[in-house]
XYZ file of C-alpha atoms in Angstrom:
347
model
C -24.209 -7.997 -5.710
C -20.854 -9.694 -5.347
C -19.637 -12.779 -4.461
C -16.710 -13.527 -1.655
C -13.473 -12.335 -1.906
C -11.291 -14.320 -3.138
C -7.341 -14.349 -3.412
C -6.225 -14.954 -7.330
C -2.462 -15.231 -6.524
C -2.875 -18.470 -4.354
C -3.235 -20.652 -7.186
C -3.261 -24.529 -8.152
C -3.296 -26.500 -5.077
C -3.281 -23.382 -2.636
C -6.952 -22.027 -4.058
C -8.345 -23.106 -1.227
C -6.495 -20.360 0.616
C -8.766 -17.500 1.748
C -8.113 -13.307 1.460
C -8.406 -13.565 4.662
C -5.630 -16.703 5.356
C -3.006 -14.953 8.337
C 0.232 -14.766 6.084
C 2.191 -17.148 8.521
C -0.174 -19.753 7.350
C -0.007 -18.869 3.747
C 4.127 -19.067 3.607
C 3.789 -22.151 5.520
C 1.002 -23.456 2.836
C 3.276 -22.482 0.011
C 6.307 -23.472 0.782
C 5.107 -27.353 1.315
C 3.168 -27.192 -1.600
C 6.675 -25.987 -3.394
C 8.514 -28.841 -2.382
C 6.422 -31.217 -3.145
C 5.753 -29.730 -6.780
C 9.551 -29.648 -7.121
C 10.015 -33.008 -5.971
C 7.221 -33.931 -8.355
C 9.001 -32.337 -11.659
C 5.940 -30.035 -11.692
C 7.107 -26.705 -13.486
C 3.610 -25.429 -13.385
C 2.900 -25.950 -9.652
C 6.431 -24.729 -8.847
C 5.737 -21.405 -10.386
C 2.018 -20.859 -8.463
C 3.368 -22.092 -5.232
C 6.639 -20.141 -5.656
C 4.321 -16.766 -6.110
C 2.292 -17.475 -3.153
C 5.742 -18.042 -1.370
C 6.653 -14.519 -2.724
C 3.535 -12.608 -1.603
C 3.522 -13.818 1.797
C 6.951 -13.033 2.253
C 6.211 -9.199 1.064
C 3.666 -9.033 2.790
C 5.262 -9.852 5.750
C 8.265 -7.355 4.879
C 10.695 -9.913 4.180
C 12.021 -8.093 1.453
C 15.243 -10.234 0.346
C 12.878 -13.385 0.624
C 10.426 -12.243 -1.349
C 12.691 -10.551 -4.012
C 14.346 -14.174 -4.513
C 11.124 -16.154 -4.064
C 8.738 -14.028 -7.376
C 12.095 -14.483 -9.507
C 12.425 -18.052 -8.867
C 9.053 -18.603 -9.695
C 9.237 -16.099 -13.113
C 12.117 -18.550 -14.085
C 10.508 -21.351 -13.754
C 7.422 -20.301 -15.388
C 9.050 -19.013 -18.136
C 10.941 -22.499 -19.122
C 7.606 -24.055 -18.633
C 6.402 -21.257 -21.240
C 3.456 -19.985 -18.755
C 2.928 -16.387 -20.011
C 0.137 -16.345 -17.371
C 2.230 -17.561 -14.727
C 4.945 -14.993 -16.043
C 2.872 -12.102 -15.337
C 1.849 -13.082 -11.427
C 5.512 -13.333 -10.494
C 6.542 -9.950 -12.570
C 3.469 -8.424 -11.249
C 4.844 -9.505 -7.496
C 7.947 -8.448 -8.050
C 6.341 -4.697 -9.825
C 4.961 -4.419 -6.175
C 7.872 -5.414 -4.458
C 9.464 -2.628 -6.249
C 6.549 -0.234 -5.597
C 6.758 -1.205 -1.881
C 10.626 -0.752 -1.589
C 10.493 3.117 -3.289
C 11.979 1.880 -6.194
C 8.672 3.287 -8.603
C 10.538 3.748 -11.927
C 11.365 -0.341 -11.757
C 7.518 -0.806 -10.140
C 6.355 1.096 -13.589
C 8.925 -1.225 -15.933
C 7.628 -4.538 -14.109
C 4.303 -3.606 -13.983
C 3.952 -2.752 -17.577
C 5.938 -6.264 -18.504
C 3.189 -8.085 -16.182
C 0.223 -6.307 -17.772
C 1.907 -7.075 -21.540
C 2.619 -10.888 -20.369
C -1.229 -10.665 -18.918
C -2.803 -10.007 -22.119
C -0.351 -12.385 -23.977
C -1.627 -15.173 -21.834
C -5.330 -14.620 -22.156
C -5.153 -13.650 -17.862
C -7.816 -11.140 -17.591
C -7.362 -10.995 -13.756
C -3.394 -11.045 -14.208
C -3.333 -8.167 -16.672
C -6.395 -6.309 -14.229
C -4.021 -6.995 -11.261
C -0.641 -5.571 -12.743
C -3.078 -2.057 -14.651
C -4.010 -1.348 -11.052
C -0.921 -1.905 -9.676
C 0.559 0.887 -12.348
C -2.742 2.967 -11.432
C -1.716 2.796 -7.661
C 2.381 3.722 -8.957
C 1.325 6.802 -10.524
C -1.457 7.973 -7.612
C 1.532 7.828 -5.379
C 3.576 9.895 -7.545
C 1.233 12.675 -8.020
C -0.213 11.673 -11.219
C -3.728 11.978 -10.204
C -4.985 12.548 -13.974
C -3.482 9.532 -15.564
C -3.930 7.527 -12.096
C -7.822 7.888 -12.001
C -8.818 7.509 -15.755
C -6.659 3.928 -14.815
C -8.618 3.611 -11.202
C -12.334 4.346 -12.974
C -11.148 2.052 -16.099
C -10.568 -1.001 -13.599
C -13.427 -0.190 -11.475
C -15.716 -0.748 -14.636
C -14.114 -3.773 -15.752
C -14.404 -5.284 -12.068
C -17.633 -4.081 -11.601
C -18.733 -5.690 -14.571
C -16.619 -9.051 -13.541
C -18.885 -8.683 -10.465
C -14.783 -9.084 -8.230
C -15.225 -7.704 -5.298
C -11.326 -7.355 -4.020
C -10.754 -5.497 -7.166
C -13.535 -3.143 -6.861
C -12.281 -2.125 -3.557
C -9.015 -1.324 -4.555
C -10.316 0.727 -7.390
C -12.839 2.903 -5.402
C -9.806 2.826 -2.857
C -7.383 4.298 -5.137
C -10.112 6.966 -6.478
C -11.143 7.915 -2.973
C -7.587 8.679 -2.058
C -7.346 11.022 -5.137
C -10.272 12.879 -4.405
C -8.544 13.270 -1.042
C -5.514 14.042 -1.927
C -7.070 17.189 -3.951
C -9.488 18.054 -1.168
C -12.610 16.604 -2.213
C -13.012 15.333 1.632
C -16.880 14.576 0.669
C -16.746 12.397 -2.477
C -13.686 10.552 -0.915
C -15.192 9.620 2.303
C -18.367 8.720 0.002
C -16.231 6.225 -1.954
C -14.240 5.228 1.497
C -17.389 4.304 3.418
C -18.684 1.868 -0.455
C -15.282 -0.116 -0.404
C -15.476 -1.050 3.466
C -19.190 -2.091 2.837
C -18.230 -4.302 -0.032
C -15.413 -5.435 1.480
C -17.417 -6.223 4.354
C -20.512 -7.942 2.519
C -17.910 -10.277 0.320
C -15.664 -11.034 3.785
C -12.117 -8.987 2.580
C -11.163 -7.811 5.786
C -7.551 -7.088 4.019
C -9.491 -4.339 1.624
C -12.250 -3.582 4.826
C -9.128 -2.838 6.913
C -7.575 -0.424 4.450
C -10.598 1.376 3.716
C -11.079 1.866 7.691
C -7.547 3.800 7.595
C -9.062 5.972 4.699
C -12.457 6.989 6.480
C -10.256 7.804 9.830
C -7.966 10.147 7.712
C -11.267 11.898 6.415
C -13.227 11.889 9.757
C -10.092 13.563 11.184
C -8.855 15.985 8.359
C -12.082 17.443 7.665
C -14.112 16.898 10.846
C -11.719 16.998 13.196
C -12.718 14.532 15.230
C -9.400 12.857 16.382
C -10.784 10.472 19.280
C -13.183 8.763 16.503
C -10.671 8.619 14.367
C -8.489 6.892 16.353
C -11.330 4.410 17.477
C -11.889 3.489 13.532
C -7.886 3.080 13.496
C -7.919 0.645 16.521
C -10.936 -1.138 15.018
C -8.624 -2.154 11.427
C -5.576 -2.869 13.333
C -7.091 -5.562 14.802
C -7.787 -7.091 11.269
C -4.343 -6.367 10.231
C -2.904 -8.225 13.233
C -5.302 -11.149 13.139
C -3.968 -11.747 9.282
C 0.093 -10.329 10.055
C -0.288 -7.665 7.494
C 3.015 -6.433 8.251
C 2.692 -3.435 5.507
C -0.839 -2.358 6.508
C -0.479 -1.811 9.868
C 2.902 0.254 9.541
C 0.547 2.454 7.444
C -1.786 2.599 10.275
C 0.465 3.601 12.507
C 1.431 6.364 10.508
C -2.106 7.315 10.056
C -2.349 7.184 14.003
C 0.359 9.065 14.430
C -1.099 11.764 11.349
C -4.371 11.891 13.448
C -2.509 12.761 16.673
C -0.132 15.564 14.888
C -4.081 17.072 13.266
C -4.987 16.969 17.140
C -1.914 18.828 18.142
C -1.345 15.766 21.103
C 2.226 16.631 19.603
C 4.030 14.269 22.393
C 2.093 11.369 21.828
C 2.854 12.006 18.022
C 6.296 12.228 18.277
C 6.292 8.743 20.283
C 3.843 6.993 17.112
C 6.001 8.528 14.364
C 9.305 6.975 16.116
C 7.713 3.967 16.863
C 6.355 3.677 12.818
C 9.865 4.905 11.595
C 11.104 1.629 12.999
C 8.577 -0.279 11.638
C 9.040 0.725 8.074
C 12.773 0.155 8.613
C 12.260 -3.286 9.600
C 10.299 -4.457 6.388
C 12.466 -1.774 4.362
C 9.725 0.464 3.289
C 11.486 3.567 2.049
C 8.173 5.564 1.080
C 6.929 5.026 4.262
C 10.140 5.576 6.268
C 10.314 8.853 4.747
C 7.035 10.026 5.037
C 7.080 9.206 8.948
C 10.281 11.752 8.524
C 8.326 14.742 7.680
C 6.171 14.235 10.034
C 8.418 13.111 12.752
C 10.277 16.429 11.974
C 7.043 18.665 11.643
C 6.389 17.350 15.566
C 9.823 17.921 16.520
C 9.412 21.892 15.604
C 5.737 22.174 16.848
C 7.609 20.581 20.669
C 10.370 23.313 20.150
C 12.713 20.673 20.358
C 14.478 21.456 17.041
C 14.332 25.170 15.498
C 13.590 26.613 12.307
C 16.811 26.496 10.653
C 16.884 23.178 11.440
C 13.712 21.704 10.440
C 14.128 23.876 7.427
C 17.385 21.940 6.445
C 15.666 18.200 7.237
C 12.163 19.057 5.228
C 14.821 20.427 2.306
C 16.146 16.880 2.701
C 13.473 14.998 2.428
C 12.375 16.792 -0.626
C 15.306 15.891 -2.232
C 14.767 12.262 -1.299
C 10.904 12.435 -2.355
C 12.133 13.756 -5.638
C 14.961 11.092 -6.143
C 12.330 8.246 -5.231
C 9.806 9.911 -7.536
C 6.916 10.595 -4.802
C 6.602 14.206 -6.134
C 3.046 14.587 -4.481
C 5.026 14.016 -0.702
C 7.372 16.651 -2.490
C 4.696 19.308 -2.376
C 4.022 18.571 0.955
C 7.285 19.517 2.012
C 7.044 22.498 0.139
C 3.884 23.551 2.033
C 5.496 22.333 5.359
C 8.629 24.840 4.486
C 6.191 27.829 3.421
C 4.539 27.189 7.315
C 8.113 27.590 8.048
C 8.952 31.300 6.252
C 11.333 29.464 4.111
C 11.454 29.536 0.407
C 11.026 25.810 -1.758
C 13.513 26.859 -3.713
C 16.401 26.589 -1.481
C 16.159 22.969 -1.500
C 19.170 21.030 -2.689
């Protein structure tokens, strides 16, 4: 049995905050409770409120905000000697850089956090900033290392009895076994996190889950129209909270499902739409990934050729290589195979 969800990074006088708080509310929250610790001379308080003020505005995709914001409060956390406070803002900033594209700094930051977690005696710091690495190196490709990590954490939260932290973990396994066609065990493990997150009220983790089942109900069943219903269903928990990031992802999952169905028009319109929505909260993984399949549609309409779709998947290779997403890299690989045209032209 677990208890609610609850949200470790509001901390100090913003505990009261809930998983589910809408993010408007949070920055609001935070940044009041920042001036008024900064106006008290409270180094402590500065540091929590200042990460708060930095995971809202991430969350939110307000990038430069939130870059400035979990450095501010590192700073200040570090002159007040806070190794525990040290590793929330370097583990915000790790996903910042996860978030951006920028993976080899995610790895650096996230390894610092986890070190400065352990340092400080935070068990839930150091958990926080291992999965984060865990989630880094799924989205690489590095499914081995990625889910001894995942089933490590789930253990340890299991045993904590954390219920946010147990649905990332069977989150981050589930999308392994996916992403290596074990459709069965990772709807299994899909369908557990939404009912935990459901049972301890994290509609942030239920939501993400959702996007996970409608992926497997329409890559292995085929059954697009549910699919889409189970999609509609979590954006309206990603709305009710602003979860800027999440529901650009399920857009791009709509937009997946509609591609599977071969409703290739109304694909092309959800991929361009998504594009823009990763470009305004400067998501480069995502912007890239809508890319593919943006130009995978774009073929399939007859709208561009071979030669050219062969030259923009060769692209994006290179750019999923450069970024170090080398799992997306196969996928354009398999994309340019469908195509007649050798990998090994790419630049």
């Amino acid at each position: 049995m677990y208890a609610k969800a609850f949200a470790p990074e509001y901390q100090g006088a913003l505990t009261t905050l809930s998983v589910n708080s809408s993010l408007t509310d949070v920055l609001d929250r935070a940044t009041e409770q920042l001036r008024t610790a900064e106006a008290d001379g409270d180094q402590r308080e500065v540091a929590r409120a200042g990460l708060a003020v930095a995971e809202a505005h991430r969350r939110l995709g307000q990038v430069p905000q939130a870059d400035a914001a979990w450095k501010a409060s590192y700073r200040t956390a570090r002159a007040a000697g806070d190794l525990g406070a040290m590793a929330w803002a370097v583990w915000s900033g790790g996903t910042l850089a996860r978030q951006r594209g920028a993976l080899p700094l995610a790895r650096r930051l996230l390894a610092l956090a986890a070190d400065l977690g352990k340092r400080g005696d935070d068990v839930v710091a150091r958990g926080y900033a291992l999965a984060g690495l865990a989630e880094t190196g799924r989205i690489q490709g590095d499914f081995q290392a990625a889910g001894r990590l995942h089933e490590q954490l789930l253990a340890e939260a299991r045993l904590r009895g954390e219920a946010r932290h147990t649905v990332w973990a069977l989150e981050g396994i589930a999308q392994i076994h996916r992403n290596t066609g074990d459709f069965d065990r990772a709807l299994a493990l899909f369908e557990e996190a939404a009912d935990i997150a459901r049972s301890a009220d994290d509609r942030r983790g239920w939501a993400w889950a959702q996007r996970g089942i409608a992926d497997i109900v329409s890559v292995r069943d085929g059954d697009a129209d549910r699919a889409l219903r189970i999609l509609e269903k979590a954006e309206r928990a990603c709305r009710r909270m602003n979860l800027t990031s999440a529901l650009a992802y399920n857009h791009k999952m709509r937009a997946n499902v509609l591609f599977r169905a071969r409703r290739y028009r109304q694909a092309r319109r959800a991929y361009e739409e998504t594009l823009a929505e990763f470009r305004a909260i400067d998501e480069l993984r995502g912007q890239a990934l809508c890319r593919l399949g943006l130009a995978k549609t774009l073929y399939r309409l007859g709208e561009h050729d071979s030669d050219r779709t062969a030259t923009e998947l060769r692209g994006l290779r290179a750019e999923f290589r450069r970024i170090g997403l080398y799992h997306a890299a196969d996928m354009t690989d398999k994309a340019l195979a469908e195509l007649g045209t050798p990998a090994e032209g790419a630049p």
